[in-house]
Structure formats: C-alpha cells, structure tokens
mmCIF file of C-alpha atoms and ligand atoms in Angstrom:
data_model
loop_
_atom_site.group_PDB
_atom_site.id
_atom_site.type_symbol
_atom_site.label_atom_id
_atom_site.label_comp_id
_atom_site.label_asym_id
_atom_site.label_seq_id
_atom_site.Cartn_x
_atom_site.Cartn_y
_atom_site.Cartn_z
ATOM 1 C CA MET S 1 0.000 0.000 0.000
ATOM 2 C CA SER S 2 1.455 3.320 -1.072
ATOM 3 C CA ASP S 3 1.303 6.393 1.163
ATOM 4 C CA ARG S 4 -1.487 7.670 -1.019
ATOM 5 C CA HIS S 5 -3.695 4.779 0.081
ATOM 6 C CA ASN S 6 -2.861 4.967 3.732
ATOM 7 C CA PRO S 7 -6.121 5.496 5.653
ATOM 8 C CA GLU S 8 -4.146 7.617 8.130
ATOM 9 C CA LYS S 9 -3.895 10.193 5.396
ATOM 10 C CA ILE S 10 -7.566 11.174 5.877
ATOM 11 C CA ALA S 11 -7.982 10.583 9.608
ATOM 12 C CA GLY S 12 -8.783 13.859 11.328
ATOM 13 C CA ARG S 13 -9.231 15.835 8.096
ATOM 14 C CA HIS S 14 -12.215 18.047 7.404
ATOM 15 C CA PHE S 15 -15.345 16.791 5.671
ATOM 16 C CA ALA S 16 -14.536 18.768 2.506
ATOM 17 C CA THR S 17 -11.161 17.019 2.279
ATOM 18 C CA LYS S 18 -12.637 13.577 2.927
ATOM 19 C CA LEU S 19 -15.007 14.139 -0.005
ATOM 20 C CA LEU S 20 -11.997 14.212 -2.338
ATOM 21 C CA HIS S 21 -9.588 11.913 -0.493
ATOM 22 C CA PHE S 22 -11.681 8.927 0.492
ATOM 23 C CA GLY S 23 -9.350 6.059 -0.307
ATOM 24 C CA ALA S 24 -10.364 5.228 -3.870
ATOM 25 C CA GLU S 25 -9.687 8.596 -5.486
ATOM 26 C CA ILE S 26 -6.576 7.207 -7.150
ATOM 27 C CA ASP S 27 -6.474 3.746 -8.713
ATOM 28 C CA GLU S 28 -3.755 1.815 -6.890
ATOM 29 C CA GLN S 29 -2.703 -0.142 -9.981
ATOM 30 C CA THR S 30 -2.399 2.610 -12.553
ATOM 31 C CA GLY S 31 -2.616 5.929 -10.715
ATOM 32 C CA ALA S 32 -5.758 6.776 -12.702
ATOM 33 C CA SER S 33 -7.575 9.781 -11.231
ATOM 34 C CA SER S 34 -10.818 7.940 -10.536
ATOM 35 C CA ALA S 35 -11.876 4.509 -9.374
ATOM 36 C CA PRO S 36 -12.012 2.026 -12.290
ATOM 37 C CA ILE S 37 -15.425 0.739 -13.350
ATOM 38 C CA TYR S 38 -15.219 -3.037 -12.928
ATOM 39 C CA GLN S 39 -17.860 -3.978 -15.471
ATOM 40 C CA ALA S 40 -17.800 -7.676 -14.609
ATOM 41 C CA SER S 41 -20.325 -10.059 -13.122
ATOM 42 C CA THR S 42 -17.803 -12.661 -12.017
ATOM 43 C CA PHE S 43 -14.118 -13.099 -11.157
ATOM 44 C CA HIS S 44 -11.575 -15.704 -12.234
ATOM 45 C CA GLN S 45 -10.557 -17.970 -9.358
ATOM 46 C CA ALA S 46 -6.946 -18.893 -10.065
ATOM 47 C CA ASP S 47 -6.603 -20.919 -6.893
ATOM 48 C CA ILE S 48 -9.839 -22.646 -6.028
ATOM 49 C CA MET S 49 -8.526 -23.535 -2.579
ATOM 50 C CA ASN S 50 -8.002 -19.851 -1.787
ATOM 51 C CA PRO S 51 -11.067 -17.991 -3.056
ATOM 52 C CA PRO S 52 -10.368 -14.385 -4.066
ATOM 53 C CA HIS S 53 -11.867 -11.440 -2.177
ATOM 54 C CA HIS S 54 -14.329 -10.876 -5.032
ATOM 55 C CA ASP S 55 -16.096 -13.834 -6.563
ATOM 56 C CA TYR S 56 -19.410 -12.517 -7.938
ATOM 57 C CA SER S 57 -20.600 -8.936 -8.343
ATOM 58 C CA ARG S 58 -23.872 -9.295 -6.428
ATOM 59 C CA SER S 59 -21.770 -10.359 -3.432
ATOM 60 C CA GLY S 60 -19.154 -7.683 -4.016
ATOM 61 C CA ASN S 61 -17.891 -5.501 -6.835
ATOM 62 C CA PRO S 62 -14.726 -3.397 -6.428
ATOM 63 C CA THR S 63 -16.331 -0.224 -7.818
ATOM 64 C CA ARG S 64 -19.373 -0.614 -5.590
ATOM 65 C CA GLU S 65 -17.084 -1.369 -2.666
ATOM 66 C CA ALA S 66 -15.211 1.898 -3.211
ATOM 67 C CA LEU S 67 -18.544 3.734 -2.977
ATOM 68 C CA GLU S 68 -19.600 1.723 0.084
ATOM 69 C CA ASN S 69 -16.399 2.605 1.908
ATOM 70 C CA TYR S 70 -16.827 6.231 0.804
ATOM 71 C CA ILE S 71 -20.297 6.666 2.344
ATOM 72 C CA ALA S 72 -19.186 4.830 5.507
ATOM 73 C CA LEU S 73 -16.315 7.317 5.852
ATOM 74 C CA LEU S 74 -18.571 10.353 5.303
ATOM 75 C CA GLU S 75 -21.211 9.216 7.798
ATOM 76 C CA GLY S 76 -18.613 8.123 10.332
ATOM 77 C CA GLY S 77 -19.861 4.544 10.148
ATOM 78 C CA THR S 78 -17.937 1.320 9.683
ATOM 79 C CA ARG S 79 -19.766 -0.359 6.781
ATOM 80 C CA GLY S 80 -21.703 0.959 3.830
ATOM 81 C CA PHE S 81 -23.973 -0.841 1.379
ATOM 82 C CA ALA S 82 -25.092 0.401 -2.029
ATOM 83 C CA PHE S 83 -28.454 -0.421 -3.574
ATOM 84 C CA ALA S 84 -30.302 0.129 -6.840
ATOM 85 C CA SER S 85 -32.498 2.857 -5.305
ATOM 86 C CA GLY S 86 -33.313 4.513 -2.011
ATOM 87 C CA MET S 87 -36.323 2.232 -1.656
ATOM 88 C CA ALA S 88 -34.114 -0.818 -2.269
ATOM 89 C CA ALA S 89 -31.877 0.317 0.617
ATOM 90 C CA ILE S 90 -34.829 1.066 2.903
ATOM 91 C CA SER S 91 -36.716 -2.154 2.128
ATOM 92 C CA THR S 92 -33.545 -4.205 2.633
ATOM 93 C CA ALA S 93 -33.016 -2.576 6.039
ATOM 94 C CA PHE S 94 -36.613 -3.382 7.031
ATOM 95 C CA MET S 95 -35.842 -7.036 6.282
ATOM 96 C CA LEU S 96 -33.906 -7.007 9.563
ATOM 97 C CA LEU S 97 -37.378 -7.331 11.111
ATOM 98 C CA SER S 98 -39.318 -10.583 11.351
ATOM 99 C CA ALA S 99 -42.956 -11.568 11.147
ATOM 100 C CA GLY S 100 -44.748 -10.435 14.292
ATOM 101 C CA ASP S 101 -42.493 -7.425 14.876
ATOM 102 C CA HIS S 102 -43.745 -3.877 15.328
ATOM 103 C CA VAL S 103 -42.035 -0.667 14.247
ATOM 104 C CA ILE S 104 -42.633 2.994 15.166
ATOM 105 C CA VAL S 105 -42.319 5.368 12.200
ATOM 106 C CA THR S 106 -42.419 9.137 11.558
ATOM 107 C CA GLU S 107 -45.963 9.844 10.338
ATOM 108 C CA ASP S 108 -44.926 12.048 7.424
ATOM 109 C CA VAL S 109 -42.348 9.566 6.211
ATOM 110 C CA TYR S 110 -41.382 9.440 2.510
ATOM 111 C CA GLY S 111 -44.312 8.132 0.416
ATOM 112 C CA GLY S 112 -42.423 5.070 -0.817
ATOM 113 C CA THR S 113 -41.543 4.041 2.735
ATOM 114 C CA TYR S 114 -45.188 4.527 3.726
ATOM 115 C CA ARG S 115 -46.256 2.283 0.843
ATOM 116 C CA LEU S 116 -43.683 -0.388 1.757
ATOM 117 C CA LEU S 117 -44.892 -0.451 5.358
ATOM 118 C CA THR S 118 -48.642 -0.320 4.687
ATOM 119 C CA ALA S 119 -48.974 -2.354 1.478
ATOM 120 C CA VAL S 120 -46.086 -4.827 1.540
ATOM 121 C CA LEU S 121 -44.730 -5.473 5.042
ATOM 122 C CA THR S 122 -48.258 -5.863 6.418
ATOM 123 C CA ARG S 123 -48.466 -9.066 4.360
ATOM 124 C CA PHE S 124 -45.455 -10.345 6.289
ATOM 125 C CA ASN S 125 -47.192 -9.499 9.548
ATOM 126 C CA ILE S 126 -44.873 -6.592 10.303
ATOM 127 C CA GLU S 127 -46.922 -3.938 11.993
ATOM 128 C CA THR S 128 -46.362 -0.154 11.984
ATOM 129 C CA THR S 129 -47.509 2.702 14.204
ATOM 130 C CA PHE S 130 -47.090 6.123 12.603
ATOM 131 C CA VAL S 131 -46.553 8.930 15.089
ATOM 132 C CA ASP S 132 -45.906 12.659 15.016
ATOM 133 C CA MET S 133 -42.286 12.467 16.153
ATOM 134 C CA THR S 134 -42.159 16.162 17.039
ATOM 135 C CA ASP S 135 -44.124 14.977 20.088
ATOM 136 C CA PHE S 136 -41.864 12.635 22.093
ATOM 137 C CA ASP S 137 -44.806 11.379 24.201
ATOM 138 C CA GLN S 138 -46.368 9.925 21.063
ATOM 139 C CA VAL S 139 -43.187 7.948 20.400
ATOM 140 C CA LYS S 140 -43.077 6.576 23.957
ATOM 141 C CA ASP S 141 -46.786 5.765 23.974
ATOM 142 C CA ALA S 142 -46.482 3.737 20.762
ATOM 143 C CA ILE S 143 -44.259 1.042 22.268
ATOM 144 C CA LYS S 144 -45.712 -2.469 22.525
ATOM 145 C CA PRO S 145 -44.268 -5.789 23.700
ATOM 146 C CA ASN S 146 -43.348 -6.675 20.087
ATOM 147 C CA THR S 147 -41.791 -3.306 19.155
ATOM 148 C CA LYS S 148 -38.362 -3.875 17.634
ATOM 149 C CA ALA S 149 -37.412 -0.672 15.827
ATOM 150 C CA VAL S 150 -37.913 3.060 15.359
ATOM 151 C CA PHE S 151 -37.633 4.646 11.912
ATOM 152 C CA MET S 152 -37.037 8.411 11.740
ATOM 153 C CA GLU S 153 -36.999 10.936 8.948
ATOM 154 C CA THR S 154 -35.993 14.471 9.915
ATOM 155 C CA PRO S 155 -36.624 17.027 8.522
ATOM 156 C CA SER S 156 -39.739 15.289 7.272
ATOM 157 C CA ASN S 157 -41.219 15.682 3.848
ATOM 158 C CA PRO S 158 -42.748 17.990 2.679
ATOM 159 C CA THR S 159 -43.563 20.001 5.829
ATOM 160 C CA LEU S 160 -40.033 19.766 7.271
ATOM 161 C CA LYS S 161 -40.977 18.755 10.804
ATOM 162 C CA ILE S 162 -38.098 18.066 13.171
ATOM 163 C CA THR S 163 -37.548 14.983 15.345
ATOM 164 C CA ASP S 164 -35.199 15.210 18.328
ATOM 165 C CA ILE S 165 -32.910 12.382 17.201
ATOM 166 C CA ALA S 166 -30.820 11.948 20.380
ATOM 167 C CA ARG S 167 -33.915 11.925 22.566
ATOM 168 C CA VAL S 168 -35.500 9.150 20.511
ATOM 169 C CA THR S 169 -32.324 7.055 20.224
ATOM 170 C CA GLY S 170 -31.611 7.383 23.980
ATOM 171 C CA TRP S 171 -35.071 6.082 24.779
ATOM 172 C CA ALA S 172 -34.849 3.405 22.068
ATOM 173 C CA LYS S 173 -31.536 2.112 23.490
ATOM 174 C CA ASP S 174 -33.079 1.872 26.972
ATOM 175 C CA ASN S 175 -35.807 -0.259 25.424
ATOM 176 C CA GLY S 176 -33.565 -2.412 23.243
ATOM 177 C CA LEU S 177 -34.936 -1.016 19.968
ATOM 178 C CA LEU S 178 -33.056 -0.709 16.706
ATOM 179 C CA THR S 179 -33.004 2.855 15.295
ATOM 180 C CA MET S 180 -32.924 3.776 11.619
ATOM 181 C CA LEU S 181 -32.894 7.231 10.073
ATOM 182 C CA ASP S 182 -33.491 8.427 6.532
ATOM 183 C CA ASN S 183 -30.818 11.134 6.121
ATOM 184 C CA THR S 184 -31.636 11.989 2.491
ATOM 185 C CA PHE S 185 -32.598 15.643 3.067
ATOM 186 C CA MET S 186 -29.595 16.559 5.211
ATOM 187 C CA THR S 187 -26.793 14.324 3.872
ATOM 188 C CA PRO S 188 -23.749 13.646 6.091
ATOM 189 C CA TYR S 189 -22.564 17.185 5.325
ATOM 190 C CA HIS S 190 -25.349 18.656 7.468
ATOM 191 C CA GLN S 191 -26.325 15.837 9.819
ATOM 192 C CA ARG S 192 -24.312 12.912 11.254
ATOM 193 C CA PRO S 193 -26.886 10.531 12.811
ATOM 194 C CA PHE S 194 -24.331 8.104 14.307
ATOM 195 C CA GLU S 195 -23.121 10.898 16.574
ATOM 196 C CA LEU S 196 -26.723 11.082 17.843
ATOM 197 C CA GLY S 197 -27.017 7.352 18.577
ATOM 198 C CA VAL S 198 -28.667 6.062 15.390
ATOM 199 C CA ASP S 199 -27.847 2.445 14.387
ATOM 200 C CA ILE S 200 -28.536 2.521 10.644
ATOM 201 C CA VAL S 201 -28.416 5.552 8.336
ATOM 202 C CA LEU S 202 -30.280 5.347 5.030
ATOM 203 C CA HIS S 203 -30.154 7.474 1.918
ATOM 204 C CA SER S 204 -31.875 7.977 -1.325
ATOM 205 C CA ALA S 205 -28.589 8.827 -3.020
ATOM 206 C CA THR S 206 -30.726 9.731 -6.028
ATOM 207 C CA LYS S 207 -31.064 13.165 -4.422
ATOM 208 C CA PHE S 208 -28.296 15.366 -2.964
ATOM 209 C CA LEU S 209 -25.547 12.754 -2.855
ATOM 210 C CA SER S 210 -25.570 12.148 -6.611
ATOM 211 C CA GLY S 211 -26.873 15.653 -7.185
ATOM 212 C CA HIS S 212 -27.449 15.705 -10.939
ATOM 213 C CA SER S 213 -30.862 14.058 -11.527
ATOM 214 C CA ASP S 214 -29.167 11.316 -13.498
ATOM 215 C CA VAL S 215 -28.656 8.422 -11.064
ATOM 216 C CA LEU S 216 -31.070 6.286 -9.058
ATOM 217 C CA ALA S 217 -29.304 4.843 -6.004
ATOM 218 C CA GLY S 218 -29.661 4.010 -2.327
ATOM 219 C CA LEU S 219 -27.215 3.622 0.545
ATOM 220 C CA ALA S 220 -27.283 2.072 3.999
ATOM 221 C CA VAL S 221 -24.570 2.589 6.612
ATOM 222 C CA THR S 222 -23.995 1.194 10.066
ATOM 223 C CA ASN S 223 -21.375 1.609 12.770
ATOM 224 C CA ASP S 224 -22.101 -1.725 14.403
ATOM 225 C CA GLU S 225 -20.210 -4.819 13.351
ATOM 226 C CA ALA S 226 -23.010 -7.331 13.960
ATOM 227 C CA LEU S 227 -25.546 -5.158 12.157
ATOM 228 C CA GLY S 228 -23.051 -4.796 9.317
ATOM 229 C CA ARG S 229 -22.864 -8.569 8.934
ATOM 230 C CA ARG S 230 -26.650 -8.867 8.933
ATOM 231 C CA LEU S 231 -27.060 -6.058 6.399
ATOM 232 C CA TYR S 232 -24.457 -7.656 4.172
ATOM 233 C CA GLN S 233 -26.313 -10.960 4.304
ATOM 234 C CA LEU S 234 -29.526 -9.161 3.310
ATOM 235 C CA GLN S 235 -27.871 -7.145 0.545
ATOM 236 C CA ASN S 236 -26.400 -10.301 -0.934
ATOM 237 C CA GLY S 237 -29.513 -12.364 -0.230
ATOM 238 C CA LEU S 238 -32.062 -9.936 -1.664
ATOM 239 C CA GLY S 239 -29.742 -8.767 -4.423
ATOM 240 C CA ALA S 240 -30.975 -5.209 -5.031
ATOM 241 C CA VAL S 241 -27.397 -3.990 -5.513
ATOM 242 C CA LEU S 242 -26.154 -0.907 -7.336
ATOM 243 C CA SER S 243 -24.355 -1.492 -10.643
ATOM 244 C CA ALA S 244 -20.663 -0.692 -11.061
ATOM 245 C CA HIS S 245 -21.447 2.066 -13.524
ATOM 246 C CA GLU S 246 -23.991 3.779 -11.265
ATOM 247 C CA SER S 247 -21.593 3.388 -8.340
ATOM 248 C CA TRP S 248 -18.988 5.309 -10.290
ATOM 249 C CA LEU S 249 -21.443 8.038 -11.300
ATOM 250 C CA LEU S 250 -22.555 8.426 -7.702
ATOM 251 C CA MET S 251 -18.962 8.802 -6.470
ATOM 252 C CA ARG S 252 -18.401 11.417 -9.151
ATOM 253 C CA GLY S 253 -21.384 13.384 -7.894
ATOM 254 C CA MET S 254 -20.488 13.033 -4.229
ATOM 255 C CA LYS S 255 -17.118 14.743 -4.649
ATOM 256 C CA THR S 256 -18.915 18.098 -5.003
ATOM 257 C CA LEU S 257 -21.441 17.480 -2.216
ATOM 258 C CA GLN S 258 -20.188 20.203 0.097
ATOM 259 C CA ALA S 259 -19.812 22.822 -2.636
ATOM 260 C CA ARG S 260 -23.334 22.094 -3.852
ATOM 261 C CA MET S 261 -24.932 21.923 -0.400
ATOM 262 C CA GLU S 262 -23.321 25.160 0.754
ATOM 263 C CA HIS S 263 -24.464 27.064 -2.301
ATOM 264 C CA SER S 264 -27.980 25.609 -2.347
ATOM 265 C CA GLU S 265 -28.494 26.064 1.380
ATOM 266 C CA ARG S 266 -27.417 29.714 1.278
ATOM 267 C CA SER S 267 -29.910 30.261 -1.553
ATOM 268 C CA ALA S 268 -32.637 28.301 0.243
ATOM 269 C CA ARG S 269 -32.284 30.519 3.313
ATOM 270 C CA ARG S 270 -32.722 33.606 1.143
ATOM 271 C CA LEU S 271 -35.643 32.085 -0.687
ATOM 272 C CA ALA S 272 -37.395 31.119 2.550
ATOM 273 C CA GLU S 273 -36.956 34.631 4.006
ATOM 274 C CA TRP S 274 -38.192 36.204 0.781
ATOM 275 C CA LEU S 275 -41.207 33.877 0.575
ATOM 276 C CA SER S 276 -42.160 34.702 4.197
ATOM 277 C CA GLU S 277 -42.711 38.316 3.121
ATOM 278 C CA HIS S 278 -44.537 37.530 -0.096
ATOM 279 C CA PRO S 279 -48.227 38.602 -0.263
ATOM 280 C CA GLU S 280 -49.194 35.552 -2.366
ATOM 281 C CA VAL S 281 -47.706 33.043 0.106
ATOM 282 C CA THR S 282 -49.737 31.977 3.142
ATOM 283 C CA GLN S 283 -47.151 29.793 4.891
ATOM 284 C CA VAL S 284 -43.491 28.818 4.543
ATOM 285 C CA PHE S 285 -41.922 25.637 5.939
ATOM 286 C CA TYR S 286 -38.152 25.795 6.441
ATOM 287 C CA PRO S 287 -36.240 24.825 9.591
ATOM 288 C CA GLY S 288 -34.028 27.897 9.184
ATOM 289 C CA LEU S 289 -36.883 30.351 9.714
ATOM 290 C CA ALA S 290 -37.028 31.983 13.165
ATOM 291 C CA ASP S 291 -40.655 30.887 13.676
ATOM 292 C CA HIS S 292 -40.140 27.222 12.693
ATOM 293 C CA PRO S 293 -41.275 25.201 15.739
ATOM 294 C CA GLY S 294 -38.420 22.686 15.409
ATOM 295 C CA ARG S 295 -35.627 25.178 14.769
ATOM 296 C CA ASP S 296 -33.858 24.866 18.141
ATOM 297 C CA ILE S 297 -33.815 21.071 18.029
ATOM 298 C CA HIS S 298 -32.709 21.107 14.416
ATOM 299 C CA GLU S 299 -29.817 23.459 15.212
ATOM 300 C CA LYS S 300 -28.720 21.163 18.036
ATOM 301 C CA GLN S 301 -28.392 18.156 15.729
ATOM 302 C CA SER S 302 -27.591 19.569 12.281
ATOM 303 C CA LYS S 303 -25.043 21.923 10.801
ATOM 304 C CA GLY S 304 -27.448 23.509 8.355
ATOM 305 C CA TYR S 305 -31.048 23.772 7.272
ATOM 306 C CA GLY S 306 -30.806 22.103 3.886
ATOM 307 C CA ALA S 307 -31.948 23.181 0.468
ATOM 308 C CA VAL S 308 -35.635 22.258 0.482
ATOM 309 C CA VAL S 309 -38.286 24.921 1.152
ATOM 310 C CA SER S 310 -42.010 24.158 1.114
ATOM 311 C CA PHE S 311 -44.640 26.878 0.899
ATOM 312 C CA ASP S 312 -48.373 27.305 0.578
ATOM 313 C CA VAL S 313 -49.945 29.538 -2.042
ATOM 314 C CA GLY S 314 -53.471 29.138 -0.653
ATOM 315 C CA SER S 315 -55.256 26.944 -3.191
ATOM 316 C CA GLY S 316 -54.889 24.215 -5.781
ATOM 317 C CA GLU S 317 -55.693 26.709 -8.579
ATOM 318 C CA LYS S 318 -52.941 29.047 -7.474
ATOM 319 C CA ALA S 319 -50.473 26.174 -7.194
ATOM 320 C CA ALA S 320 -51.373 24.975 -10.702
ATOM 321 C CA SER S 321 -50.955 28.479 -12.054
ATOM 322 C CA LEU S 322 -47.571 28.834 -10.358
ATOM 323 C CA LEU S 323 -46.366 25.478 -11.706
ATOM 324 C CA SER S 324 -47.368 26.399 -15.228
ATOM 325 C CA ARG S 325 -45.699 29.818 -15.099
ATOM 326 C CA VAL S 326 -42.273 29.175 -13.592
ATOM 327 C CA GLN S 327 -39.503 29.289 -16.169
ATOM 328 C CA LEU S 328 -36.446 28.044 -14.274
ATOM 329 C CA PRO S 329 -37.095 25.084 -11.973
ATOM 330 C CA LEU S 330 -37.803 21.672 -13.357
ATOM 331 C CA VAL S 331 -41.417 20.858 -12.436
ATOM 332 C CA ALA S 332 -40.938 17.287 -11.320
ATOM 333 C CA VAL S 333 -40.801 14.629 -8.659
ATOM 334 C CA SER S 334 -37.426 14.467 -6.850
ATOM 335 C CA LEU S 335 -35.081 16.977 -5.251
ATOM 336 C CA GLY S 336 -31.465 17.595 -4.424
ATOM 337 C CA ALA S 337 -30.041 18.377 -7.839
ATOM 338 C CA VAL S 338 -27.843 21.027 -9.440
ATOM 339 C CA GLU S 339 -30.964 22.411 -11.111
ATOM 340 C CA SER S 340 -33.853 23.643 -8.976
ATOM 341 C CA ILE S 341 -36.859 21.328 -8.814
ATOM 342 C CA LEU S 342 -40.403 22.384 -7.978
ATOM 343 C CA SER S 343 -42.731 19.598 -6.836
ATOM 344 C CA TYR S 344 -46.422 19.476 -6.114
ATOM 345 C CA PRO S 345 -46.975 16.940 -3.289
ATOM 346 C CA ALA S 346 -50.787 16.772 -3.618
ATOM 347 C CA LYS S 347 -50.518 15.403 -7.164
ATOM 348 C CA MET S 348 -47.055 13.825 -7.006
ATOM 349 C CA SER S 349 -45.526 12.264 -3.868
ATOM 350 C CA HIS S 350 -48.745 12.267 -1.808
ATOM 351 C CA ALA S 351 -51.348 11.672 -4.522
ATOM 352 C CA ALA S 352 -52.265 8.289 -3.047
ATOM 353 C CA MET S 353 -53.036 9.765 0.380
ATOM 354 C CA PRO S 354 -56.715 10.521 1.138
ATOM 355 C CA ARG S 355 -57.330 14.300 1.082
ATOM 356 C CA GLU S 356 -58.353 14.479 4.784
ATOM 357 C CA VAL S 357 -55.184 12.662 5.848
ATOM 358 C CA ARG S 358 -53.129 14.930 3.614
ATOM 359 C CA TYR S 359 -54.718 18.029 5.152
ATOM 360 C CA GLU S 360 -54.174 16.731 8.690
ATOM 361 C CA ARG S 361 -50.485 16.558 7.826
ATOM 362 C CA GLY S 362 -50.400 20.079 6.424
ATOM 363 C CA ILE S 363 -50.106 18.872 2.834
ATOM 364 C CA THR S 364 -52.767 21.138 1.374
ATOM 365 C CA ASP S 365 -53.711 21.628 -2.276
ATOM 366 C CA GLY S 366 -51.766 24.891 -2.209
ATOM 367 C CA LEU S 367 -48.502 23.395 -0.949
ATOM 368 C CA VAL S 368 -45.480 23.257 -3.245
ATOM 369 C CA ARG S 369 -41.927 22.116 -2.507
ATOM 370 C CA TYR S 370 -38.912 23.944 -3.887
ATOM 371 C CA SER S 371 -35.537 22.155 -3.981
ATOM 372 C CA VAL S 372 -33.057 24.944 -4.549
ATOM 373 C CA GLY S 373 -30.322 24.266 -7.086
ATOM 374 C CA LEU S 374 -27.223 26.159 -8.140
ATOM 375 C CA GLU S 375 -28.794 28.876 -10.293
ATOM 376 C CA ALA S 376 -28.282 32.509 -9.226
ATOM 377 C CA ILE S 377 -30.746 33.073 -6.401
ATOM 378 C CA GLU S 378 -31.727 36.488 -7.821
ATOM 379 C CA ASP S 379 -32.929 34.754 -10.986
ATOM 380 C CA LEU S 380 -34.820 32.088 -9.045
ATOM 381 C CA ILE S 381 -36.532 34.744 -6.925
ATOM 382 C CA ASN S 382 -37.443 36.918 -9.924
ATOM 383 C CA ASP S 383 -38.800 33.904 -11.758
ATOM 384 C CA LEU S 384 -40.871 32.820 -8.766
ATOM 385 C CA ASP S 385 -42.111 36.359 -8.147
ATOM 386 C CA ALA S 386 -43.334 36.704 -11.724
ATOM 387 C CA ALA S 387 -45.012 33.284 -11.543
ATOM 388 C CA LEU S 388 -46.659 34.026 -8.179
ATOM 389 C CA ARG S 389 -48.006 37.393 -9.299
ATOM 390 C CA GLY S 390 -49.377 35.861 -12.497
HETATM 391 C C1 PLP W 401 -36.577 9.874 -2.868
HETATM 392 C C2 PLP W 401 -36.590 9.475 -1.451
HETATM 393 C C3 PLP W 401 -36.565 8.123 -1.071
HETATM 394 C C4 PLP W 401 -36.625 6.993 -2.087
HETATM 395 O O1 PLP W 401 -35.482 6.947 -2.856
HETATM 396 P P1 PLP W 401 -35.455 6.365 -4.375
HETATM 397 O O2 PLP W 401 -34.034 6.550 -4.756
HETATM 398 O O3 PLP W 401 -36.415 7.219 -5.159
HETATM 399 O O4 PLP W 401 -35.897 4.961 -4.309
HETATM 400 C C5 PLP W 401 -36.507 7.827 0.266
HETATM 401 N N1 PLP W 401 -36.500 8.788 1.206
HETATM 402 C C6 PLP W 401 -36.523 10.094 0.882
HETATM 403 C C7 PLP W 401 -36.505 11.118 1.961
HETATM 404 C C8 PLP W 401 -36.574 10.487 -0.447
HETATM 405 O O5 PLP W 401 -36.613 11.782 -0.764
#
C-alpha cells in the first residue's frame, strides 16, 4: 500500500477534504484519477482452494465497494452498502425485522416508505404505528411488547418537521430497539446521525448525494459490526445492488457534495426569508426560519437547514398556475439536484393519500416544494415572483 492509500492520510481531516480523499480517489494499480469501473459479473478464481476477495458482483464488486467505503467514511460509520435505489436500501433494512415485529415510524415519512410499510410489510405481519415524532410522548406511547425498531426521517417531507434524534435514540436504546434514520434531506454534510445514537443511516442517493438528476441509487450505513454482517447478508440475499457504472457516477457526484450543499443552502435561506414576506404566500416551511417550531432542536443536531423549502400559495388553482408559469425550476418529482426542482406533493408524492389525511399533515392543495439548485438566487426569486403574481 502506497502512502497515497494509507487510511491515516484522511484521519482527522475536514469533511470537505474527505469528499476528495476517500481512499479510492486514485487507482492503486495505474494511478488513474478515478476509481475504475469493474464492469464484470464474475471473477476468475486462479486458486480454487483460496477464493479471491471478489467472486461474484452481487456479493461484491470493487467499484461498488469503493462507494460503500466512501459513504461509511462520510457518515462516520464502519460499513456501507449500495443499492439500486433509495427504496431498495430502505426495504432491505426493514428485512432485519421478522414476522410479528412492530415498528414505530415518523408519520410524514417518505411516500415510498409509507407504501412499503402499509402495502407490503403488512403481508409479512410486520406492523407499523405512525406517530408525530415532534411529540416525544407519542413515540413513547407507541411502544408495545413486540416493538423492535424506530424509523425516523428528519426534517420530514414535505412540511419539514423536526424529530429530536438523540432523545428518541436514547429512549430506544433503553428499550432495546433498533433505530434507523433516513438522512436523504440533510446528507452527512449537514447531519451525522451516528453521533446522535442512530444504528442505521439510510439514503436515497438519487437526491443530494448524486446531485445531478441522473442516477437512481440508495445507501445504507452502520457503525455496528453485527448489524453490518446482517445487512451484508440481506444485501447479498435480496440482491438489489447498485451497478458498477452507477456506483462510479454516484462517487463522481459526491465529490462536489459540500460545494453544492453550501451554495444551495445559502440560496434556500434567502428564498425562505423572501417567501415569508410575499403577499401571495400563506405559509413557509423551512427549519431555518425563526418561527419554525423545530428550529432549536434542528440546530442542536444539524449543521445547516438544507436546500428544500415548502410553501403554501393558498389553493390548488394558485399552485397549478404557479407550476405552469415558472420558467427556471424543473417541475418534477425528486429533489437535491444542481438544477432547482419544484414539486407538487398533492398530485405527485402524496397523490395516493386521502385528502383528509393529507390536510391533517399540512399537505394542502396549495402546498409546493422547492428544492433549490445552483442557479443565481436572484434569478430564481425573480422567476418565482413573476409566476406568483401571475
Ligand atoms: C426519494 C426518497 C426516497 C426513495 O429513494 P429512491 O431513490 O427514489 O428509491 C426515500 N426517502 C426520501 C426522503 C426520499 O426523498
């Protein structure tokens, strides 16, 4: 191992440095400036009595492994696992549970996770209680004799509610419960869940980590050796792994994570402040706003507020008019990209939810979600102003 590949080289360095010097930034064999794409399903076994480290790409691929070590380093975990999508990562992690188990979940969890829990895992007799995790009493009251895990998502989507992570994990540990957290919105740049006691961190890497709306990927990370072995068994057993090519693309995107997050977050803060003063906007949801009810807790556990701002324009007609008039953001499902993305939860992510349930959760017909990209914020604001004023 050359000096360049010595893990000591990155120990104690800043996050921004780790993003570029993560162990696989230089190919050991050739000195190439990026990890090679090992486009191979299987590996020649020269000595059958001594099987090589890699034998089959579902079980392990060197390019995917570089990515898995990369996310483990960034989250401060010990093992990472890459999957074909965020939902593949999340559903694989839920396979740690068994029939008869019960799990407590953030009520405004990502729509795909909600669907997995209510339409798929129910058939395996895995039971879920959804609670408003901003209210710790609701979490405590949900425990039952068969409760095995707590699944958090903070800030939640799309109303950006905040869960006190350390409070939940402290209680979960006392009760022998596994804790999982979907860290998609914050990324390890803003929020490091292991430092707050979480056991498994999950990502839709489709969003900020890849950052360019061109990769679908999911990641799971743990800092516990036994959990790592179990997750590996599930990754290999279920087989929803990320391809070598997508692994490479994701690493390429991740190198600029901090630069992108810093820029987008600065813009998101300006956008949220500007929207709060706008006559056509009835409510703004952003943990960075002074009147956000979860702001203090969020500041305790995260380094920034993220790049997603949700706001209410008062009615479905006004939202439709806004969506048809904006010139700059992509009007689409998804978030976390170099280009701004404007989504309409009522007809996109939360279309399957009954209207009353949607309204109870603050997801009104007038609510839109703005994922701020890297455009000049002045242009984004002018564009939005023109679209809002009609
Ligand atoms: C998009 C998303 C997911 C699902 O990820 P896919 O890559 O689309 O499968 C999970 N959680 C959150 C918070 C998301 O935004």
